[in-house]
XYZ file of C-alpha atoms in Angstrom:
615
model
C 0.036 -0.007 0.044
C 2.653 2.240 1.013
C 4.562 1.556 -2.427
C 1.416 2.202 -4.299
C 0.565 5.539 -2.801
C 4.296 6.609 -3.319
C 3.750 5.783 -6.979
C 0.290 7.669 -7.290
C 2.091 10.640 -5.508
C 5.011 10.658 -8.153
C 2.433 10.087 -11.076
C 0.244 13.181 -9.844
C 3.083 15.208 -10.526
C 3.746 13.790 -14.107
C 7.368 13.263 -13.071
C 8.701 9.962 -15.004
C 12.345 10.441 -13.860
C 11.821 7.618 -10.925
C 11.278 3.840 -11.241
C 10.135 2.282 -8.340
C 11.019 -1.353 -6.926
C 9.803 -2.804 -3.760
C 11.289 -5.132 -1.298
C 9.089 -6.133 1.469
C 11.928 -7.210 3.731
C 15.149 -5.800 4.779
C 16.968 -9.068 3.558
C 15.333 -9.114 0.289
C 16.126 -5.292 -0.403
C 20.024 -5.812 0.171
C 19.883 -8.747 -2.112
C 18.669 -6.261 -4.679
C 21.007 -3.396 -3.693
C 23.677 -6.004 -4.294
C 22.842 -6.218 -7.973
C 23.181 -2.440 -8.408
C 21.425 -0.123 -10.565
C 19.848 1.670 -7.356
C 19.834 5.453 -7.327
C 18.103 5.996 -3.548
C 16.682 3.912 -0.809
C 13.339 5.002 0.843
C 13.468 3.076 4.471
C 10.366 2.001 6.343
C 11.502 1.991 9.938
C 9.120 -0.920 10.588
C 10.100 -4.209 8.706
C 9.447 -7.597 9.396
C 12.991 -8.256 9.792
C 14.281 -5.175 10.785
C 13.261 -2.265 13.408
C 14.210 1.123 13.965
C 17.725 2.245 12.650
C 18.926 -1.260 12.491
C 18.155 -1.384 8.687
C 19.860 2.050 7.787
C 23.259 0.813 9.246
C 22.828 -2.188 7.289
C 22.324 -0.714 3.850
C 25.530 1.873 4.599
C 27.503 -1.031 5.647
C 26.838 -2.924 2.022
C 26.295 -0.300 0.043
C 27.590 2.801 1.095
C 27.761 4.798 -2.022
C 23.834 4.668 -2.321
C 21.774 7.438 -0.551
C 19.029 6.412 2.000
C 15.992 8.608 2.624
C 13.745 7.575 5.750
C 9.983 7.587 4.840
C 8.077 5.912 8.044
C 4.776 7.026 9.918
C 6.861 7.485 12.995
C 7.019 11.516 13.755
C 9.722 11.581 16.314
C 11.935 14.302 16.300
C 14.932 12.783 18.410
C 14.694 9.711 16.033
C 14.900 11.861 13.010
C 17.784 13.876 14.403
C 19.813 10.807 15.215
C 18.875 9.071 11.311
C 20.493 11.993 9.861
C 23.583 11.948 12.017
C 23.731 8.110 11.054
C 23.647 8.998 7.462
C 20.225 9.385 6.522
C 19.975 12.293 3.550
C 16.255 13.049 4.864
C 13.411 12.059 7.366
C 9.863 12.030 5.997
C 6.773 11.406 7.867
C 4.037 9.428 5.877
C 1.007 11.637 5.281
C 2.665 14.871 5.573
C 4.079 14.543 2.241
C 2.860 15.353 -1.198
C 4.305 14.301 -4.553
C 6.256 17.497 -5.222
C 7.902 17.286 -1.660
C 8.547 13.757 -2.551
C 10.400 14.434 -5.594
C 12.086 17.566 -4.435
C 13.258 15.279 -1.244
C 14.376 12.471 -3.694
C 16.488 14.923 -6.144
C 17.903 16.643 -2.994
C 18.792 13.390 -1.360
C 20.953 11.972 -4.117
C 22.256 15.092 -5.397
C 23.234 15.882 -1.569
C 24.671 12.255 -1.336
C 26.777 13.040 -4.867
C 28.464 16.006 -3.381
C 29.185 14.289 -0.245
C 30.739 11.446 -2.232
C 32.735 14.154 -4.512
C 33.588 16.028 -1.064
C 34.777 12.616 0.260
C 36.846 12.157 -2.715
C 38.329 15.533 -3.039
C 39.270 15.048 0.743
C 40.915 11.764 0.054
C 42.909 13.138 -3.238
C 43.804 16.050 -1.048
C 44.964 13.627 1.800
C 46.715 11.585 -0.552
C 48.422 14.768 -2.036
C 49.287 15.768 1.781
C 50.957 12.751 2.915
C 52.573 12.375 -0.555
C 54.164 15.775 -0.136
C 58.079 15.716 0.038
C 57.125 19.368 2.150
C 55.959 19.096 5.927
C 52.671 20.340 5.757
C 50.661 21.197 8.909
C 47.772 23.612 10.467
C 47.756 25.257 13.641
C 45.639 27.945 15.606
C 46.818 31.440 16.169
C 48.531 30.270 19.688
C 50.611 28.038 17.504
C 48.880 24.808 18.583
C 48.941 22.287 15.906
C 45.840 20.698 14.559
C 47.257 18.612 12.127
C 50.661 17.337 10.370
C 51.456 15.177 7.421
C 53.902 12.364 7.084
C 56.468 14.693 5.813
C 56.332 16.678 8.863
C 56.667 13.682 10.865
C 59.693 12.505 9.252
C 60.986 16.239 9.652
C 60.641 16.580 13.301
C 60.777 13.123 14.146
C 57.152 13.329 16.282
C 54.456 11.414 15.238
C 50.803 13.202 14.250
C 49.674 12.484 17.636
C 52.415 13.747 19.335
C 52.482 17.048 17.288
C 49.078 17.428 17.957
C 49.818 18.055 21.631
C 52.970 20.559 21.085
C 52.763 24.164 19.926
C 54.992 25.849 17.158
C 56.010 28.329 19.556
C 56.981 25.544 21.936
C 60.802 25.500 23.468
C 61.286 22.002 22.519
C 60.720 22.731 18.710
C 62.019 26.315 18.376
C 65.436 27.209 19.431
C 65.639 30.107 21.813
C 67.529 32.418 19.017
C 64.461 31.672 16.831
C 61.520 32.121 19.221
C 60.967 36.002 18.621
C 60.802 35.348 14.854
C 58.030 32.506 15.422
C 56.141 35.046 17.490
C 56.427 37.388 14.394
C 54.976 34.916 11.991
C 52.128 34.116 14.409
C 51.627 37.725 14.429
C 51.156 38.288 10.978
C 48.702 35.252 11.029
C 46.404 37.123 13.160
C 45.927 39.785 10.987
C 45.594 37.403 8.003
C 48.797 38.391 6.212
C 50.687 35.333 4.477
C 54.536 34.995 5.285
C 57.240 34.112 2.387
C 59.898 31.693 2.980
C 61.816 32.022 6.495
C 64.581 30.100 7.582
C 64.120 28.211 10.919
C 66.514 25.638 12.787
C 63.981 23.488 14.197
C 64.801 20.833 17.110
C 63.993 17.199 16.420
C 62.380 14.675 18.956
C 66.065 13.280 19.091
C 67.728 16.483 20.095
C 69.004 16.962 16.631
C 68.549 20.282 14.589
C 66.879 20.570 11.320
C 66.972 23.449 8.833
C 63.535 24.338 7.773
C 62.085 26.805 5.141
C 58.743 28.194 6.153
C 55.713 29.551 4.808
C 52.379 30.261 6.325
C 48.637 31.441 4.926
C 46.089 31.824 7.132
C 42.424 30.643 6.629
C 39.286 32.199 8.034
C 36.653 30.003 8.922
C 33.997 32.035 10.405
C 35.320 33.557 13.109
C 38.350 31.536 13.498
C 41.549 32.033 11.770
C 43.515 28.596 10.889
C 47.034 29.026 9.562
C 48.540 26.271 6.916
C 52.255 25.910 7.262
C 54.601 24.498 4.700
C 57.678 23.633 5.901
C 60.572 22.614 3.455
C 63.676 20.635 4.892
C 66.508 22.593 3.524
C 69.602 20.776 5.680
C 70.825 19.079 2.669
C 70.819 22.573 0.773
C 72.052 24.445 3.559
C 75.164 21.903 4.364
C 75.773 22.200 0.471
C 75.873 26.012 0.628
C 77.831 25.868 3.592
C 80.262 23.411 1.982
C 80.427 25.650 -1.466
C 81.193 28.796 0.933
C 84.145 26.678 2.901
C 85.332 25.518 -0.533
C 85.131 29.101 -1.874
C 87.089 30.433 1.535
C 89.743 27.406 1.162
C 90.397 28.241 -2.493
C 90.728 31.853 -1.585
C 93.186 31.052 1.431
C 95.409 28.647 -1.105
C 95.092 31.246 -3.695
C 96.217 34.141 -0.750
C 99.000 32.084 0.694
C 100.298 31.077 -2.951
C 100.206 34.862 -4.010
C 102.123 35.828 -0.821
C 104.453 33.047 -1.532
C 105.249 34.662 -4.872
C 105.446 38.132 -3.869
C 107.598 38.121 -0.847
C 110.934 36.869 -0.245
C 110.777 37.836 3.547
C 109.972 34.602 5.656
C 108.553 36.868 8.804
C 105.875 38.303 6.610
C 105.151 35.283 4.594
C 104.308 33.254 7.720
C 102.582 35.887 9.335
C 100.193 36.493 6.463
C 99.988 32.936 5.834
C 99.133 31.897 9.489
C 96.282 34.887 9.562
C 94.317 33.268 6.493
C 94.777 29.839 7.940
C 93.399 30.517 11.317
C 90.214 32.456 9.774
C 89.612 29.576 7.054
C 90.006 26.876 9.885
C 87.934 28.790 12.251
C 90.158 28.600 14.679
C 90.788 30.320 18.186
C 94.568 29.723 18.043
C 97.327 29.522 15.133
C 101.023 28.497 15.451
C 103.830 28.737 12.934
C 107.317 27.079 14.041
C 110.184 26.899 11.991
C 112.854 24.173 12.068
C 116.333 24.913 12.586
C 118.175 21.482 12.459
C 121.725 22.720 13.068
C 120.329 24.359 16.540
C 118.030 20.885 16.896
C 115.047 23.081 18.033
C 111.650 24.657 16.513
C 111.253 28.527 16.758
C 107.852 30.166 17.174
C 107.843 32.355 13.994
C 104.050 33.303 13.670
C 101.203 33.203 16.332
C 97.583 34.009 16.857
C 95.285 34.569 19.817
C 98.308 33.510 22.730
C 98.941 35.414 25.340
C 102.473 37.230 25.717
C 103.386 34.852 28.798
C 102.529 31.687 26.370
C 104.342 33.006 23.791
C 107.377 33.611 26.049
C 107.280 29.799 27.093
C 106.990 28.343 24.004
C 109.181 30.765 21.558
C 111.311 27.631 21.458
C 111.348 24.182 21.308
C 114.491 21.954 21.972
C 115.275 18.439 21.001
C 117.861 16.033 21.553
C 119.329 13.973 18.802
C 116.600 11.139 19.013
C 113.713 13.822 18.908
C 115.242 15.612 16.132
C 115.248 12.669 13.817
C 111.831 11.604 14.865
C 110.742 14.993 13.943
C 112.404 14.667 10.594
C 110.587 11.591 9.674
C 107.110 13.387 10.561
C 104.962 13.480 7.789
C 101.469 12.959 8.199
C 99.097 15.276 9.747
C 97.492 14.572 13.347
C 94.597 15.825 15.937
C 94.133 15.227 19.377
C 93.688 16.786 22.635
C 96.208 19.378 24.161
C 97.042 16.768 26.935
C 97.516 14.016 24.060
C 100.386 14.872 21.718
C 103.378 14.006 23.617
C 104.999 11.914 20.935
C 104.568 14.966 18.180
C 106.659 17.230 17.485
C 105.243 19.947 19.568
C 105.396 17.638 22.598
C 107.092 20.722 24.632
C 104.236 22.868 24.350
C 101.473 20.812 25.573
C 101.511 22.028 29.374
C 101.624 25.513 28.323
C 98.145 25.187 25.696
C 96.373 23.506 28.349
C 96.959 26.402 30.499
C 95.425 28.542 27.474
C 92.262 26.490 27.781
C 93.111 24.851 24.442
C 91.009 21.778 24.219
C 91.442 20.232 20.520
C 94.332 20.955 18.184
C 95.398 19.936 14.746
C 99.228 20.131 13.293
C 100.244 19.558 9.799
C 103.992 19.252 8.942
C 105.431 22.045 6.674
C 107.148 19.770 4.131
C 108.480 20.542 0.880
C 110.779 19.111 -1.574
C 113.796 19.818 0.980
C 112.221 18.127 3.662
C 110.492 19.124 6.965
C 110.421 23.110 7.188
C 108.404 23.307 10.195
C 105.121 22.777 11.967
C 101.424 24.472 11.347
C 99.020 24.118 14.208
C 95.640 25.356 14.707
C 93.915 25.200 18.093
C 90.338 25.148 19.536
C 88.997 26.391 23.274
C 86.274 24.055 22.869
C 85.891 20.303 21.962
C 86.193 20.062 18.317
C 86.918 16.815 16.088
C 88.715 18.105 12.943
C 87.019 16.104 10.269
C 89.530 14.620 7.498
C 88.510 17.462 4.971
C 89.865 19.783 7.915
C 92.979 17.735 8.118
C 93.507 17.716 3.961
C 92.962 21.364 3.856
C 95.383 21.650 6.652
C 98.171 19.867 4.995
C 97.573 21.507 1.588
C 98.184 24.987 3.158
C 101.015 23.678 5.122
C 102.702 22.175 1.700
C 102.012 25.715 0.311
C 103.556 27.563 3.318
C 106.448 25.265 3.238
C 107.007 25.895 -0.512
C 107.276 29.582 0.459
C 109.713 28.684 3.007
C 112.066 26.861 1.081
C 111.723 29.139 -1.901
C 112.619 32.179 0.378
C 115.476 30.603 2.152
C 116.779 29.287 -1.004
C 116.435 32.911 -2.425
C 118.330 34.401 0.814
C 120.874 31.911 0.249
C 121.277 32.835 -3.363
C 121.016 36.395 -2.683
C 123.887 35.964 0.170
C 126.067 34.161 -2.283
C 125.472 36.971 -4.616
C 126.359 39.549 -2.361
C 129.726 37.722 -1.027
C 133.226 37.145 -2.542
C 133.490 33.327 -3.175
C 137.507 33.366 -2.371
C 137.479 35.521 0.746
C 134.044 35.047 2.048
C 133.672 39.099 2.731
C 130.738 40.985 0.918
C 131.396 41.496 -2.561
C 131.968 45.136 -4.836
C 128.121 44.953 -5.582
C 126.835 44.962 -2.191
C 129.404 47.502 -0.969
C 127.405 50.087 -2.929
C 123.934 49.009 -1.578
C 125.432 48.902 1.870
C 127.036 52.431 1.312
C 123.754 54.118 0.458
C 122.089 52.343 3.404
C 124.680 53.952 5.385
C 124.445 57.447 4.208
C 120.698 57.338 4.076
C 120.735 56.151 7.764
C 123.021 59.206 8.902
C 121.014 61.833 7.040
C 117.707 60.135 8.403
C 118.493 60.348 12.024
C 121.041 63.023 11.868
C 123.698 60.267 13.355
C 127.578 60.669 14.157
C 130.138 60.776 11.327
C 131.157 57.329 9.641
C 134.430 56.669 7.743
C 135.185 54.458 4.615
C 138.662 53.112 4.117
C 140.022 51.539 1.016
C 142.950 49.013 1.535
C 145.647 47.454 -0.884
C 147.915 44.898 -0.051
C 151.415 46.328 -1.175
C 153.563 44.444 -3.485
C 150.641 41.691 -3.995
C 151.120 41.459 -7.861
C 154.938 40.801 -7.452
C 154.149 38.022 -5.110
C 151.469 36.720 -7.460
C 153.583 36.531 -9.957
C 156.467 34.742 -7.864
C 154.718 32.129 -6.041
C 151.401 31.952 -8.066
C 147.735 32.103 -8.120
C 147.152 29.271 -5.470
C 149.475 30.983 -2.799
C 147.644 34.487 -3.916
C 144.226 33.446 -3.234
C 145.740 31.974 -0.199
C 147.236 34.995 1.181
C 144.083 37.092 -0.056
C 141.719 34.893 2.209
C 144.150 35.075 4.986
C 144.052 38.837 5.046
C 140.411 38.985 4.972
C 140.164 36.963 8.100
C 142.390 38.728 9.789
C 141.124 42.341 8.611
C 137.682 40.919 9.785
C 138.618 39.722 13.479
C 140.109 43.105 14.158
C 136.693 45.289 13.226
C 134.052 45.817 15.437
C 130.537 43.817 15.100
C 129.054 47.205 13.336
C 131.799 47.442 10.766
C 131.255 45.856 7.337
C 134.514 44.628 5.301
C 134.169 44.074 1.282
C 136.431 42.842 -1.340
C 136.669 45.647 -3.767
C 138.903 43.395 -6.299
C 141.783 41.953 -6.857
C 143.708 42.702 -3.716
C 141.740 45.697 -3.060
C 139.381 45.925 0.122
C 137.104 48.326 1.474
C 135.468 48.935 4.930
C 132.446 51.015 6.219
C 132.739 51.800 9.910
C 129.239 53.260 11.198
C 129.655 56.008 13.897
C 133.415 56.153 13.716
C 135.606 59.497 12.617
C 138.596 59.263 10.718
C 140.512 59.337 13.606
C 138.905 56.458 15.096
C 139.281 54.764 11.751
C 143.205 55.143 11.356
C 143.190 53.438 15.158
C 141.287 50.228 13.871
C 143.120 50.119 10.701
C 146.497 50.319 12.655
C 145.522 47.766 15.114
C 144.804 45.709 11.889
C 148.093 46.421 10.159
C 149.870 45.316 13.392
C 147.999 42.282 13.256
C 148.761 41.205 9.749
C 152.023 42.214 10.116
C 152.571 39.598 12.599
C 150.540 36.868 10.704
C 152.238 37.456 7.227
C 155.804 37.294 9.062
C 154.725 34.097 10.474
C 153.306 32.443 7.344
C 155.205 33.869 4.830
C 158.780 33.681 6.286
C 160.059 33.049 2.574
C 159.535 36.780 1.570
C 162.326 39.188 2.224
C 159.449 41.756 2.814
C 156.335 40.605 4.677
C 152.960 41.877 2.653
C 151.699 45.076 3.834
C 149.014 47.115 3.032
C 148.078 50.800 2.436
C 144.785 52.423 3.263
C 142.993 55.603 2.619
C 140.474 56.943 5.199
C 137.652 59.145 4.222
C 134.808 60.772 6.500
C 131.139 61.382 5.992
C 129.934 64.055 5.769
C 132.760 66.197 6.865
C 134.832 65.164 3.345
C 131.568 64.909 1.041
C 128.191 63.991 1.216
C 127.995 61.752 -1.726
C 128.836 57.941 -2.061
C 130.798 58.692 -5.106
C 132.684 60.931 -3.797
C 133.327 59.398 -0.530
C 134.982 56.423 -2.523
C 137.111 58.591 -4.581
C 138.563 60.540 -1.776
C 139.373 57.145 0.027
C 140.640 55.903 -3.231
C 142.797 59.029 -3.692
C 144.024 59.084 -0.017
C 144.909 55.418 -0.575
C 147.208 56.589 -3.906
C 149.072 58.867 -1.847
C 149.601 56.042 0.822
C 151.062 54.178 -1.979
C 153.173 57.053 -3.296
C 154.889 58.055 0.087
C 155.900 54.756 0.741
C 153.263 52.258 1.239
C 152.122 50.286 4.070
C 150.789 53.432 5.848
C 147.320 55.141 6.272
C 146.380 58.552 4.997
C 143.139 60.686 6.095
C 141.712 62.805 3.185
C 141.678 65.721 5.560
C 145.565 65.228 5.776
C 146.039 65.382 1.768
C 147.327 68.315 0.041
C 146.969 69.040 -3.439
C 145.492 66.504 -5.474
C 147.504 65.004 -8.348
C 146.477 66.720 -11.930
C 146.509 62.906 -13.395
C 143.842 61.702 -10.925
C 141.819 65.067 -11.230
C 141.743 64.300 -15.205
C 140.053 60.867 -14.413
C 137.530 62.049 -12.136
C 133.925 62.270 -12.401
C 131.781 65.208 -11.633
C 130.320 64.033 -8.557
C 134.217 62.906 -7.696
C 135.396 66.598 -8.472
C 132.644 67.839 -6.547
C 134.067 65.828 -3.774
C 137.626 67.337 -4.180
C 136.318 70.629 -4.230
C 134.470 70.482 -1.017
C 137.461 69.118 0.841
C 139.591 71.616 -0.279
C 136.829 74.164 0.623
C 136.788 72.596 3.860
C 140.332 73.174 4.313
C 140.659 76.374 3.289
C 138.165 77.486 5.950
C 140.407 76.011 8.363
């Protein structure tokens, strides 16, 4: 009867959209539903095998995609509410429904069910998207309390969704103190409905580790409430790569700077100081040390340092070795890293206690090795517990090698320069260096308005005849002996040079002509004694003549000083040899010498004459 009534109601509306099928029992209806093709079920709550909402739950369990509308004679508001809560699309009471209402209700129920299904499918798709996203996606309220977090956020932070729900974005267990104010600002922007662009944060994971993330937020207004959708992208690897790139750039720049320093300076002090500054910077160390090895003295000498107290520098300025320790140091090749108390076997064994006093907790050292062998030690230290990585040690070794090449090249340059400035036979400085040293002494005198200095020209008397009689080997031996004798009679500040052949020159700082003559007379007496003992076969022992000029009294130019001293030497030779002549003692200058004088030399002679006439 109910079915016929429904059919008549639909017929009265002229609606042919629906076809009706009837099942008088729930079990029969469920079988029919299983065959498909049903758009909506009108369920009576009083069936022979089902009473109340039991049938509704069974239909939903079997065919959840078919909407159910309750059509019953039970006018019970509570039952109607419960039916809707349990999934009924509508609740209609028999006798209160006409055909038009029935059609509208059927259409509405079907459409609402379709929309619900579409929404559920959309939600499933959204959930699948959220769960498959590599970025952490979450929602929180304006207090920062988490409402949702996807699987990626679980991985990023190490918390389960359930654990996150009880936490806040501003929680100290998630946000480090230095980022808390930044998190608060994001919440303030969200409170006024403003989205925020990517901001970098360091977050604390559940395991206590740190993760770098880039966070963007989007406020969503729901009625009177605002929820915040956040996207957290894990940028830890990107940051690591950026930092590695920056580190690589700094390390390359450090190597380049040191290589440039090596190529541009021949001063060891400047080289190691500049290089160490770059090493400390790139290695991010608190303390840096460079020792250079002195094999002859069996010690390491501190040549450059950064970050140490003056007291510590004084204590470790030198590290002495015994023979066994020196040999062990010379065999050292590989870098090492250890605590300040653990390197007693290293070449830095002598500085361990001092480093401990400087609160050094970690140390890394590399040998300064070049082709010529061990040049010294490069060490960097940290005042915090630090593990120097293999990459750090490789860099320290590379920097050490660059510095070692520079040290070796500088030593070679100094040795070469030393050779180029010395006379090979006598070991005295040569003529080339004489003029350089003379200009330095003149500049020093003028700059500091210092006392006078003297220049002495010497020449062995009768050396050509000696050389012709006894040969060049004997002549060379005599020159070497004379050079040694001369040097032994000079003061530490005096500098002797071999000017050429059997001619020598001496610069005597802070000595006037009279003082210079006393020094030369002492040298002549000693040489006379030496030559008498060594050259007994000589009828007349080898002597020497000298000419002495004084700066600036005799002249104010280098060329003039040399010419005047040479002129005085010529006077000594002419007046009997084996004597000394002061420029101030000379009378008239021979015309043959004036003819060969340069302009500076003539000026020097003129100045000398003027000085004499003034007295």
